[in-house]
Short mmCIF file of C-alpha atoms in Angstrom, two decimals:
data_model
loop_
_atom_site.label_atom_id
_atom_site.label_comp_id
_atom_site.label_asym_id
_atom_site.label_seq_id
_atom_site.Cartn_x
_atom_site.Cartn_y
_atom_site.Cartn_z
CA MET A 77 -6.91 23.71 14.46
CA ILE A 78 -9.22 24.70 11.58
CA ARG A 79 -12.98 24.83 11.65
CA SER A 80 -14.81 21.43 11.67
CA GLN A 81 -16.86 22.08 8.49
CA ARG A 82 -13.84 23.11 6.46
CA ALA A 83 -11.76 20.29 7.83
CA ARG A 84 -14.42 17.80 6.60
CA LEU A 85 -14.45 19.46 3.11
CA ALA A 86 -10.61 19.30 2.97
CA PHE A 87 -10.69 15.71 4.09
CA LEU A 88 -12.98 14.81 1.20
CA VAL A 89 -10.62 16.59 -1.36
CA VAL A 90 -7.59 14.65 0.12
CA CYS A 91 -9.54 11.38 -0.20
CA LEU A 92 -10.59 12.33 -3.94
CA GLY A 93 -6.82 12.87 -4.68
CA SER A 94 -5.76 9.72 -3.03
CA LEU A 95 -8.10 7.62 -5.33
CA VAL A 96 -5.43 7.72 -8.05
CA ALA A 97 -3.69 4.87 -6.04
CA PRO A 98 -6.55 2.44 -5.09
CA LEU A 99 -8.34 2.84 -8.50
CA ASP A 100 -5.31 0.90 -9.90
CA THR A 101 -7.39 -2.30 -9.13
CA THR A 102 -9.08 -1.41 -12.49
CA VAL A 103 -5.88 -2.76 -14.02
CA ASN A 104 -6.32 -6.22 -12.33
CA THR A 105 -9.54 -6.81 -14.23
CA ALA A 106 -7.65 -5.98 -17.32
CA PHE A 107 -4.89 -8.62 -16.87
CA PRO A 108 -6.53 -11.25 -19.13
CA VAL A 109 -7.24 -8.59 -21.84
CA ILE A 110 -3.70 -7.22 -21.56
CA THR A 111 -2.12 -10.66 -21.86
CA GLN A 112 -4.33 -11.47 -24.83
CA ALA A 113 -3.62 -8.15 -26.57
CA PHE A 114 0.17 -8.51 -26.43
CA ALA A 115 0.23 -12.42 -26.57
CA LEU A 116 1.86 -12.66 -23.15
CA PRO A 117 2.23 -15.67 -20.68
CA LEU A 118 0.60 -15.18 -17.30
CA ARG A 119 3.98 -14.64 -15.60
CA ASP A 120 4.78 -11.55 -17.83
CA ILE A 121 1.87 -9.66 -16.42
CA GLN A 122 4.05 -8.95 -13.50
CA TRP A 123 5.77 -6.20 -15.56
CA VAL A 124 2.56 -4.25 -15.43
CA VAL A 125 2.73 -4.31 -11.68
CA ILE A 126 6.50 -4.26 -10.77
CA PRO A 127 7.51 -0.89 -12.43
CA PHE A 128 4.50 0.81 -11.09
CA VAL A 129 4.98 -0.37 -7.52
CA LEU A 130 8.66 0.23 -7.36
CA ALA A 131 8.29 3.75 -8.63
CA GLN A 132 5.38 4.52 -6.30
CA SER A 133 7.16 3.00 -3.37
CA SER A 134 10.37 4.98 -3.93
CA MET A 135 8.51 8.26 -4.54
CA ALA A 136 6.29 7.74 -1.53
CA LEU A 137 9.09 7.48 0.85
CA ILE A 138 11.17 10.22 -0.63
CA PHE A 139 8.25 12.79 -0.90
CA GLY A 140 6.84 11.74 2.47
CA HIS A 141 10.05 13.01 4.00
CA LEU A 142 9.91 16.03 1.65
CA GLY A 143 6.43 16.76 2.79
CA ASP A 144 7.48 16.82 6.41
CA ARG A 145 10.01 19.59 5.41
CA TRP A 146 8.37 21.48 2.63
CA GLY A 147 4.72 21.07 3.43
CA HIS A 148 2.22 18.17 2.72
CA ARG A 149 -0.15 20.25 0.78
CA ARG A 150 2.56 21.28 -1.61
CA VAL A 151 3.75 17.80 -2.26
CA PHE A 152 0.21 16.62 -2.58
CA ALA A 153 -0.38 19.22 -5.35
CA LEU A 154 2.73 18.22 -7.21
CA GLY A 155 1.66 14.53 -7.29
CA LEU A 156 -1.84 15.41 -8.57
CA ALA A 157 -0.39 17.44 -11.45
CA ALA A 158 2.04 14.74 -12.29
CA SER A 159 -0.78 12.15 -12.16
CA VAL A 160 -2.86 14.05 -14.82
CA ILE A 161 0.07 13.77 -17.30
CA ALA A 162 1.01 10.21 -16.40
CA HIS A 163 -2.26 8.59 -16.68
CA LEU A 164 -2.98 10.10 -20.02
CA ALA A 165 0.49 8.85 -21.24
CA VAL A 166 0.08 5.37 -20.15
CA GLY A 167 -3.35 5.00 -21.99
CA ALA A 168 -1.47 6.12 -25.20
CA ALA A 169 1.21 3.29 -25.10
CA THR A 170 1.39 1.30 -28.37
CA SER A 171 3.47 -1.64 -27.24
CA TYR A 172 3.97 -3.77 -24.10
CA PRO A 173 7.50 -2.45 -23.45
CA ALA A 174 6.19 1.16 -23.77
CA LEU A 175 3.31 0.20 -21.47
CA ALA A 176 5.65 -1.22 -18.78
CA GLY A 177 8.09 1.79 -19.11
CA LEU A 178 5.25 4.34 -18.81
CA ARG A 179 4.05 2.53 -15.68
CA VAL A 180 7.20 3.95 -14.09
CA LEU A 181 6.05 7.46 -14.81
CA GLN A 182 2.58 6.61 -13.49
CA GLY A 183 3.79 4.89 -10.31
CA ALA A 184 6.05 7.93 -9.58
CA ALA A 185 3.29 10.34 -10.01
CA VAL A 186 0.87 8.38 -7.73
CA GLY A 187 3.68 7.74 -5.14
CA ILE A 188 4.09 11.55 -4.88
CA ALA A 189 0.40 12.22 -4.58
CA VAL A 190 -0.25 9.57 -1.86
CA ALA A 191 2.89 10.11 0.07
CA CYS A 192 1.44 13.00 2.21
CA ALA A 193 -2.21 12.21 1.98
CA PRO A 194 -2.48 10.23 5.29
CA ALA A 195 -0.55 13.11 7.05
CA LEU A 196 -2.81 15.84 5.50
CA ALA A 197 -5.94 13.83 6.54
CA THR A 198 -4.86 13.42 10.21
CA LEU A 199 -3.48 16.85 10.74
CA LEU A 200 -6.74 18.52 9.63
CA PHE A 201 -8.29 17.31 12.97
CA PRO A 202 -7.30 17.30 16.52
CA PRO A 203 -5.02 14.50 17.68
CA ALA A 204 -7.83 12.87 19.77
CA GLU A 205 -9.63 12.20 16.50
CA LYS A 206 -6.67 10.65 14.79
CA ALA A 207 -7.89 7.02 15.07
CA ARG A 208 -11.34 7.98 13.74
CA VAL A 209 -9.90 9.90 10.81
CA LEU A 210 -7.65 6.91 9.90
CA VAL A 211 -10.63 4.62 9.99
CA TRP A 212 -12.49 6.83 7.49
CA TYR A 213 -9.45 7.29 5.38
CA ALA A 214 -8.90 3.47 5.26
CA ALA A 215 -12.60 2.92 4.39
CA ALA A 216 -12.37 5.42 1.50
CA PHE A 217 -9.22 3.90 0.20
CA SER A 218 -10.80 0.37 0.45
CA LEU A 219 -13.98 1.72 -1.16
CA ALA A 220 -12.16 2.92 -4.21
CA THR A 221 -10.27 -0.36 -4.36
CA ALA A 222 -13.60 -2.14 -4.32
CA VAL A 223 -15.08 0.06 -7.08
CA GLY A 224 -11.99 -0.50 -9.33
CA PRO A 225 -12.47 -4.02 -10.57
CA TRP A 226 -16.22 -3.44 -11.43
CA LEU A 227 -15.40 -0.05 -13.04
CA GLY A 228 -12.46 -1.80 -14.99
CA GLY A 229 -14.93 -4.24 -16.54
CA LEU A 230 -17.02 -1.37 -17.81
CA LEU A 231 -14.12 0.57 -19.01
CA LEU A 232 -12.74 -2.52 -20.82
CA GLN A 233 -15.99 -3.01 -22.62
CA ALA A 234 -16.29 0.56 -23.70
CA PHE A 235 -12.65 1.52 -24.38
CA GLY A 236 -10.44 -1.53 -24.25
CA TRP A 237 -7.36 -1.83 -21.92
CA PRO A 238 -6.22 1.82 -22.38
CA GLY A 239 -9.41 2.96 -20.59
CA VAL A 240 -8.32 1.43 -17.17
CA PHE A 241 -5.34 3.86 -17.23
CA TRP A 242 -6.40 7.20 -18.57
CA PHE A 243 -9.77 7.53 -16.68
CA ARG A 244 -7.86 8.58 -13.53
CA ALA A 245 -6.61 11.77 -15.10
CA PRO A 246 -9.91 13.57 -14.69
CA VAL A 247 -10.03 12.36 -11.04
CA ALA A 248 -6.55 13.92 -10.31
CA LEU A 249 -7.46 17.10 -12.10
CA ALA A 250 -10.66 17.51 -10.16
CA ALA A 251 -8.78 17.17 -6.84
CA LEU A 252 -6.17 19.62 -8.10
CA LEU A 253 -8.87 22.19 -8.90
CA LEU A 254 -10.30 21.79 -5.52
CA LEU A 255 -7.14 21.96 -3.54
CA PRO A 256 -7.74 25.58 -2.40
CA VAL A 257 -10.22 24.07 0.01
CA VAL A 258 -7.39 22.29 1.81
CA PRO A 259 -5.78 24.93 4.08
CA ARG A 260 -2.11 25.44 4.50
CA LEU A 261 -1.26 23.64 7.88
CA PRO A 262 1.67 24.85 10.05
CA ARG A 263 4.33 22.22 10.62
CA PRO A 264 3.63 20.16 13.63
CA GLU A 265 5.81 20.82 16.78
CA PRO A 266 8.19 18.07 17.62
CA SER A 267 6.93 15.60 19.99
CA PRO A 268 8.47 14.87 23.32
CA ALA A 269 10.63 11.70 23.53
CA ALA A 270 8.44 10.38 26.26
CA GLY A 271 5.37 8.39 25.60
CA GLY A 272 5.98 4.70 25.89
CA ALA A 273 8.66 2.13 25.33
CA ASP A 274 7.86 1.63 21.69
CA ARG A 275 7.50 5.26 20.81
CA HIS A 276 10.87 5.81 22.64
CA ALA A 277 12.54 3.08 20.69
CA ALA A 278 11.09 4.35 17.45
CA HIS A 279 12.07 7.85 18.30
CA ALA A 280 15.61 7.12 19.37
CA GLY A 281 18.34 8.82 17.40
CA SER A 282 15.96 11.39 15.76
CA ARG A 283 18.00 14.25 16.87
CA GLY A 284 21.08 13.08 14.90
CA ALA A 285 24.20 15.04 14.28
CA SER A 286 22.50 18.39 14.21
CA GLY A 287 21.18 18.15 17.77
CA ALA A 288 18.13 20.02 16.57
CA GLY A 289 15.59 17.29 16.35
CA CYS A 290 13.50 16.96 13.21
CA ALA A 291 14.80 18.23 9.94
CA THR A 292 14.17 21.81 9.10
CA ALA A 293 12.88 23.06 5.83
CA HIS A 294 16.20 24.87 5.19
CA ALA A 295 18.52 21.76 5.58
CA GLY A 296 19.92 19.98 2.71
CA PHE A 297 17.90 16.94 1.51
CA ASP A 298 19.47 13.47 1.88
CA TRP A 299 19.70 12.69 -1.82
CA ALA A 300 22.33 10.02 -1.23
CA GLY A 301 19.81 8.22 1.07
CA ALA A 302 16.86 8.67 -1.29
CA LEU A 303 18.66 7.35 -4.23
CA GLY A 304 20.21 4.51 -2.16
CA LEU A 305 16.76 3.51 -0.93
CA THR A 306 15.47 3.37 -4.51
CA GLY A 307 18.42 1.27 -5.63
CA LEU A 308 17.96 -1.01 -2.64
CA MET A 309 14.34 -1.84 -3.45
CA THR A 310 15.07 -2.27 -7.03
CA CYS A 311 17.90 -4.75 -6.31
CA PHE A 312 15.80 -6.86 -3.97
CA VAL A 313 12.70 -7.02 -6.20
CA LEU A 314 14.70 -7.91 -9.37
CA ALA A 315 16.60 -10.49 -7.36
CA PHE A 316 13.26 -12.01 -6.34
CA VAL A 317 12.17 -11.97 -9.90
CA GLU A 318 15.41 -13.79 -10.93
CA LEU A 319 14.92 -16.29 -8.04
CA THR A 320 11.42 -17.14 -9.23
CA ARG A 321 12.08 -17.62 -12.90
CA PRO A 322 10.08 -20.63 -14.23
CA ASP A 323 13.23 -22.11 -16.02
CA GLY A 324 15.26 -22.02 -12.88
CA ILE A 325 17.22 -19.42 -10.83
CA GLY A 326 18.47 -16.63 -13.03
CA ALA A 327 22.17 -15.79 -13.50
CA PHE A 328 21.65 -12.27 -11.94
CA ALA A 329 19.82 -13.51 -8.83
CA LEU A 330 22.86 -14.07 -6.46
CA PRO A 331 24.72 -10.94 -7.61
CA LEU A 332 21.61 -8.71 -7.20
CA LEU A 333 20.87 -10.28 -3.77
CA ALA A 334 24.44 -9.68 -2.72
CA LEU A 335 24.35 -6.18 -3.97
CA GLY A 336 21.18 -5.48 -2.12
CA LEU A 337 22.50 -6.91 1.07
CA GLY A 338 25.60 -4.96 0.89
CA GLY A 339 23.72 -1.88 -0.07
CA ALA A 340 21.37 -2.30 2.86
CA TRP A 341 24.32 -2.33 5.33
CA ARG A 342 25.82 0.79 3.64
CA PHE A 343 22.39 2.54 3.62
CA ALA A 344 21.76 1.81 7.26
CA ARG A 345 25.20 3.14 8.25
CA HIS A 346 24.68 6.33 6.03
CA GLU A 347 21.22 7.09 7.48
CA SER A 348 22.43 6.55 11.10
CA ARG A 349 25.02 9.22 10.47
CA ALA A 350 22.98 11.77 8.21
CA ALA A 351 21.95 14.81 9.96
CA HIS A 352 18.49 14.58 8.37
CA PRO A 353 17.97 11.06 6.98
CA VAL A 354 15.25 10.29 4.54
CA LEU A 355 14.34 7.20 6.62
CA ARG A 356 15.56 6.74 10.27
CA VAL A 357 16.81 3.29 10.67
CA ALA A 358 16.64 3.87 14.43
CA ALA A 359 12.91 3.32 14.31
CA PHE A 360 13.46 -0.32 13.05
CA ARG A 361 15.49 -1.12 16.14
CA SER A 362 12.21 -1.57 17.79
CA ARG A 363 11.21 -5.20 17.24
CA ARG A 364 7.55 -4.21 17.49
CA PHE A 365 7.84 -1.45 14.86
CA SER A 366 9.75 -3.72 12.53
CA GLY A 367 7.37 -6.60 13.11
CA VAL A 368 4.30 -4.35 12.28
CA GLN A 369 5.88 -3.35 9.03
CA ILE A 370 6.78 -6.97 7.98
CA ALA A 371 3.20 -8.00 8.85
CA SER A 372 1.89 -5.39 6.43
CA VAL A 373 4.02 -6.61 3.63
CA ILE A 374 3.08 -10.30 4.20
CA VAL A 375 -0.64 -9.73 4.45
CA ASN A 376 -0.72 -7.76 1.31
CA LEU A 377 1.55 -10.34 -0.49
CA ALA A 378 -0.87 -13.25 0.36
CA CYS A 379 -4.05 -11.40 -0.39
CA PHE A 380 -2.83 -10.20 -3.84
CA GLY A 381 -3.65 -13.72 -4.86
CA ASN A 382 -7.36 -12.63 -5.09
CA LEU A 383 -6.50 -9.86 -7.53
CA MET A 384 -3.90 -11.68 -9.62
CA LEU A 385 -5.37 -15.30 -9.90
CA ILE A 386 -9.04 -14.97 -9.56
CA PRO A 387 -9.52 -12.80 -12.89
CA TYR A 388 -8.15 -15.88 -14.77
CA VAL A 389 -10.32 -18.28 -12.76
CA LEU A 390 -13.44 -16.38 -13.56
CA THR A 391 -12.80 -15.55 -17.18
CA ARG A 392 -11.09 -18.77 -18.25
CA ASP A 393 -12.45 -21.54 -16.01
CA ALA A 394 -15.82 -20.22 -14.88
CA GLY A 395 -16.75 -18.64 -18.21
CA ALA A 396 -17.74 -15.31 -16.74
CA SER A 397 -17.69 -12.15 -18.93
CA ILE A 398 -15.13 -9.55 -18.26
CA ALA A 399 -17.75 -7.16 -16.79
CA ALA A 400 -19.14 -9.92 -14.48
CA ALA A 401 -15.52 -10.87 -13.52
CA GLY A 402 -14.95 -7.17 -12.53
CA LEU A 403 -17.97 -7.12 -10.48
CA LEU A 404 -17.23 -10.38 -8.65
CA LEU A 405 -13.63 -9.28 -8.06
CA SER A 406 -14.96 -6.27 -6.27
CA ALA A 407 -16.13 -8.51 -3.51
CA TYR A 408 -12.56 -8.64 -2.05
CA PRO A 409 -11.99 -4.81 -1.61
CA THR A 410 -15.57 -4.42 -0.63
CA GLY A 411 -14.68 -6.76 2.18
CA SER A 412 -11.81 -4.31 3.14
CA VAL A 413 -14.40 -1.57 3.42
CA LEU A 414 -16.49 -3.61 5.74
CA GLY A 415 -13.50 -4.55 7.65
CA SER A 416 -12.44 -0.98 8.10
CA LEU A 417 -15.97 0.12 9.25
CA LEU A 418 -16.08 -2.84 11.60
CA ALA A 419 -12.68 -1.75 12.98
CA GLY A 420 -14.20 1.74 13.51
CA ARG A 421 -16.93 0.41 15.75
CA LEU A 422 -14.33 -1.53 17.72
CA VAL A 423 -12.16 1.54 18.12
CA ARG A 424 -15.06 3.60 19.39
CA ARG A 425 -15.81 0.84 22.01
CA PHE A 426 -12.38 -0.13 23.11
CA GLY A 427 -9.83 2.51 21.97
CA GLY A 428 -9.06 5.86 20.46
CA GLY A 429 -9.60 7.98 23.67
CA ALA A 430 -7.58 8.95 26.55
CA GLN A 431 -8.87 6.00 28.56
CA GLY A 432 -8.87 3.56 25.57
CA ASP A 433 -7.31 0.16 25.46
CA ALA A 434 -3.75 0.89 24.13
CA THR A 435 -3.51 -2.70 22.86
CA TRP A 436 -6.33 -2.57 20.42
CA PRO A 437 -4.18 -1.88 17.27
CA ALA A 438 -2.20 -5.13 17.85
CA ARG A 439 -5.34 -7.01 18.53
CA LEU A 440 -6.94 -5.69 15.31
CA MET A 441 -3.93 -6.74 13.37
CA ALA A 442 -3.92 -10.25 14.76
CA ALA A 443 -7.69 -10.63 14.11
CA GLY A 444 -7.22 -9.31 10.58
CA LEU A 445 -4.38 -11.53 9.71
CA ALA A 446 -6.35 -14.67 10.81
CA GLY A 447 -9.44 -13.48 8.95
CA ALA A 448 -7.62 -12.85 5.73
CA ALA A 449 -5.95 -16.32 6.01
CA LEU A 450 -9.37 -17.92 6.57
CA GLY A 451 -10.70 -16.32 3.52
CA LEU A 452 -7.80 -17.42 1.33
CA LEU A 453 -8.25 -21.07 2.59
CA LEU A 454 -12.02 -20.90 1.89
CA THR A 455 -11.21 -19.82 -1.69
CA SER A 456 -8.92 -22.91 -2.06
CA ALA A 457 -11.71 -25.15 -0.73
CA ILE A 458 -14.21 -23.75 -3.15
CA LEU A 459 -11.78 -24.20 -6.10
CA PHE A 460 -11.16 -27.77 -5.12
CA ALA A 461 -14.84 -28.69 -4.52
CA TRP A 462 -17.23 -26.49 -6.43
CA PRO A 463 -15.83 -23.43 -8.29
CA VAL A 464 -19.01 -21.36 -8.46
CA PRO A 465 -18.34 -17.69 -9.13
CA TRP A 466 -20.78 -16.34 -6.35
CA LEU A 467 -19.10 -18.72 -3.81
CA LEU A 468 -15.68 -17.29 -4.71
CA GLY A 469 -17.16 -13.81 -4.16
CA LEU A 470 -18.07 -14.77 -0.60
CA SER A 471 -14.61 -16.11 0.06
CA MET A 472 -12.98 -13.00 -1.37
CA LEU A 473 -15.35 -10.88 0.86
CA ALA A 474 -14.09 -12.79 3.94
CA SER A 475 -10.51 -12.23 2.99
CA GLY A 476 -11.12 -8.56 2.42
CA ILE A 477 -12.76 -8.06 5.78
CA GLY A 478 -9.65 -9.46 7.50
CA GLN A 479 -7.37 -7.14 5.64
CA GLY A 480 -9.61 -4.14 6.45
CA LEU A 481 -9.26 -4.98 10.17
CA PHE A 482 -5.63 -5.33 9.83
CA GLN A 483 -5.15 -2.02 7.92
CA VAL A 484 -6.83 0.17 10.54
CA GLY A 485 -4.75 -1.43 13.37
CA TYR A 486 -1.56 -1.07 11.32
CA MET A 487 -2.14 2.52 10.40
CA GLU A 488 -2.71 3.51 14.05
CA ALA A 489 0.26 1.56 15.35
CA THR A 490 2.58 3.15 12.71
CA THR A 491 1.46 6.70 13.16
CA THR A 492 1.56 6.30 16.87
CA MET A 493 5.11 4.80 17.04
CA LEU A 494 6.59 7.63 14.99
CA PRO A 495 6.58 11.20 16.36
CA ILE A 496 4.08 13.63 14.98
CA GLU A 497 6.63 15.70 13.05
CA GLU A 498 7.34 12.50 10.95
CA ARG A 499 3.66 12.04 9.98
CA GLY A 500 4.65 12.23 6.30
CA VAL A 501 7.20 9.39 6.66
CA ALA A 502 4.67 7.32 8.58
CA GLY A 503 2.04 7.84 5.85
CA SER A 504 4.52 6.91 3.11
CA LEU A 505 5.51 3.69 4.95
CA ILE A 506 1.86 2.73 5.16
CA SER A 507 1.76 3.03 1.42
CA VAL A 508 5.15 1.36 0.80
CA THR A 509 4.74 -1.75 2.84
CA ARG A 510 1.41 -2.35 0.97
CA LEU A 511 3.13 -1.85 -2.33
CA LEU A 512 6.05 -4.08 -1.48
CA GLY A 513 3.57 -6.85 -0.61
CA ILE A 514 1.86 -6.36 -3.97
CA VAL A 515 5.04 -6.48 -5.98
CA PHE A 516 6.44 -9.41 -4.25
CA GLY A 517 2.95 -11.05 -4.55
CA ALA A 518 2.95 -10.31 -8.34
CA THR A 519 6.27 -12.04 -8.70
CA GLY A 520 5.97 -14.86 -6.17
CA ILE A 521 2.34 -15.74 -6.90
CA GLY A 522 3.11 -16.07 -10.65
CA TRP A 523 5.98 -18.36 -9.67
CA LEU A 524 3.76 -20.34 -7.29
CA GLN A 525 1.09 -20.84 -9.92
CA GLY A 526 3.62 -22.09 -12.22
CA VAL A 527 4.97 -24.66 -9.74
CA THR A 528 1.75 -25.93 -8.61
CA GLY A 529 -0.04 -25.65 -11.93
CA ASP A 530 -3.36 -25.38 -9.88
CA TYR A 531 -5.19 -22.49 -8.57
CA ALA A 532 -6.59 -24.18 -5.59
CA ALA A 533 -3.20 -25.53 -4.47
CA SER A 534 -1.80 -21.94 -4.85
CA PHE A 535 -4.47 -20.62 -2.50
CA VAL A 536 -3.70 -23.44 -0.01
CA VAL A 537 -0.15 -22.16 0.31
CA LEU A 538 -1.08 -18.51 0.52
CA GLY A 539 -3.72 -19.11 3.09
CA GLY A 540 -1.72 -21.53 5.12
CA GLY A 541 1.32 -19.57 5.09
CA LEU A 542 -0.64 -16.43 6.31
CA GLY A 543 -2.41 -18.49 8.89
CA LEU A 544 0.88 -19.59 10.35
CA PHE A 545 2.19 -16.01 10.35
CA ALA A 546 -1.01 -14.86 12.02
CA ALA A 547 -0.48 -17.37 14.84
CA ALA A 548 3.11 -16.23 15.31
CA PHE A 549 2.07 -12.58 15.25
CA ALA A 550 -0.57 -13.18 18.03
CA ALA A 551 1.86 -15.14 20.18
CA GLY A 552 4.38 -12.41 19.94
CA ASP A 553 1.81 -9.88 20.82
CA ARG A 554 0.73 -11.79 24.00
CA ARG A 555 4.29 -12.00 25.02
CA ALA A 556 4.80 -8.27 24.57
CA GLN A 557 1.76 -7.56 26.71
CA ARG A 558 2.97 -9.53 29.75
#
């Protein structure tokens, strides 16, 4: 293990490089400006989100796996270099189709950069400090997410919508130049199969056809699985887009859905037989592991209503300036920072050590889901009764606190249920479930707003649905602990 002082400096560099992902919240502030600049209906803003998220999700999973094989630091450096180029390119787009297309390049670069960031951050420190490191990583991620909307308002006033894209190029370049501070870490030794029922279930089948445990750096990469996974996510997302068209279900919805389901069966079969699969489907045979991943998608889907709908509420209905709207929008991710820090205090008191309460991640997730739902319902009540901007800031703060609590518990649960030699895959899953929630939110919330025609009603559905899921999650956790 490296010396403590260098580990802290390296951790700061990893966090700096990771900012290329959460600072994308600057784009949310720009939604009204982009729709006006290109004369778009609200629903079409989803094409600023979907290409970026699909590319980021695909690359995060693929390069999280490659990081476990080739080295997390090497993959991190590749992502930072690609991010410098991609962010400059998007800012130079001259049309909306070009902007949407270049968001694919930007998402791919960001996905590569963040794929191994959680793995790098946690492996810099002893295993006993993993929970605390995850708390600070989540807090840094949330802090950047909080700064993004406010910074977006300033950039829009100074440079117009291109500014919210190109400004991240210097951030990625600075992290790339500081990368020598981050040491080259040895590949972790494979963890023993023992260690609890959930870990055993998640780890089952990891020795595959080779009988040699984790993939080695020399073995062939599972390109069929990587391409299949990308195709699967694309099919399901586009099917969801077609299912939620404002003029009725699109003609391609059912074929895309059928293709996705058939492809999922084929993908699972291929990955279960591959010597070194890009994503071990055996892990998802654990109900708890699968449930935790689903929970992450759902909470991010529901909470994306804050970042998608509130900018329009503030600039169109409340009459706020774009700078003021960005500042108020920062209340939601600021809540995530506070929630992460609160989770850290709870971890120090109840978990994280050898004698800690092993149930604390599930309890944090359940509390976070309930808190996020309460914040969304509070937003709906404010919009119904008295849509004052500062009150909306308070409700978004409450929603963010809930999500911050959930995220720390979720990160700990995911990294614990997968073996240490798959820390890159665990880190990429953390990113991918968040992104899938966002992309389904961008599509589904736009459709929901079109159906209800009312912002308050949309938040009732989002908050109520998340509240019901929170109750089901808590009940399932209580049954699991008996």
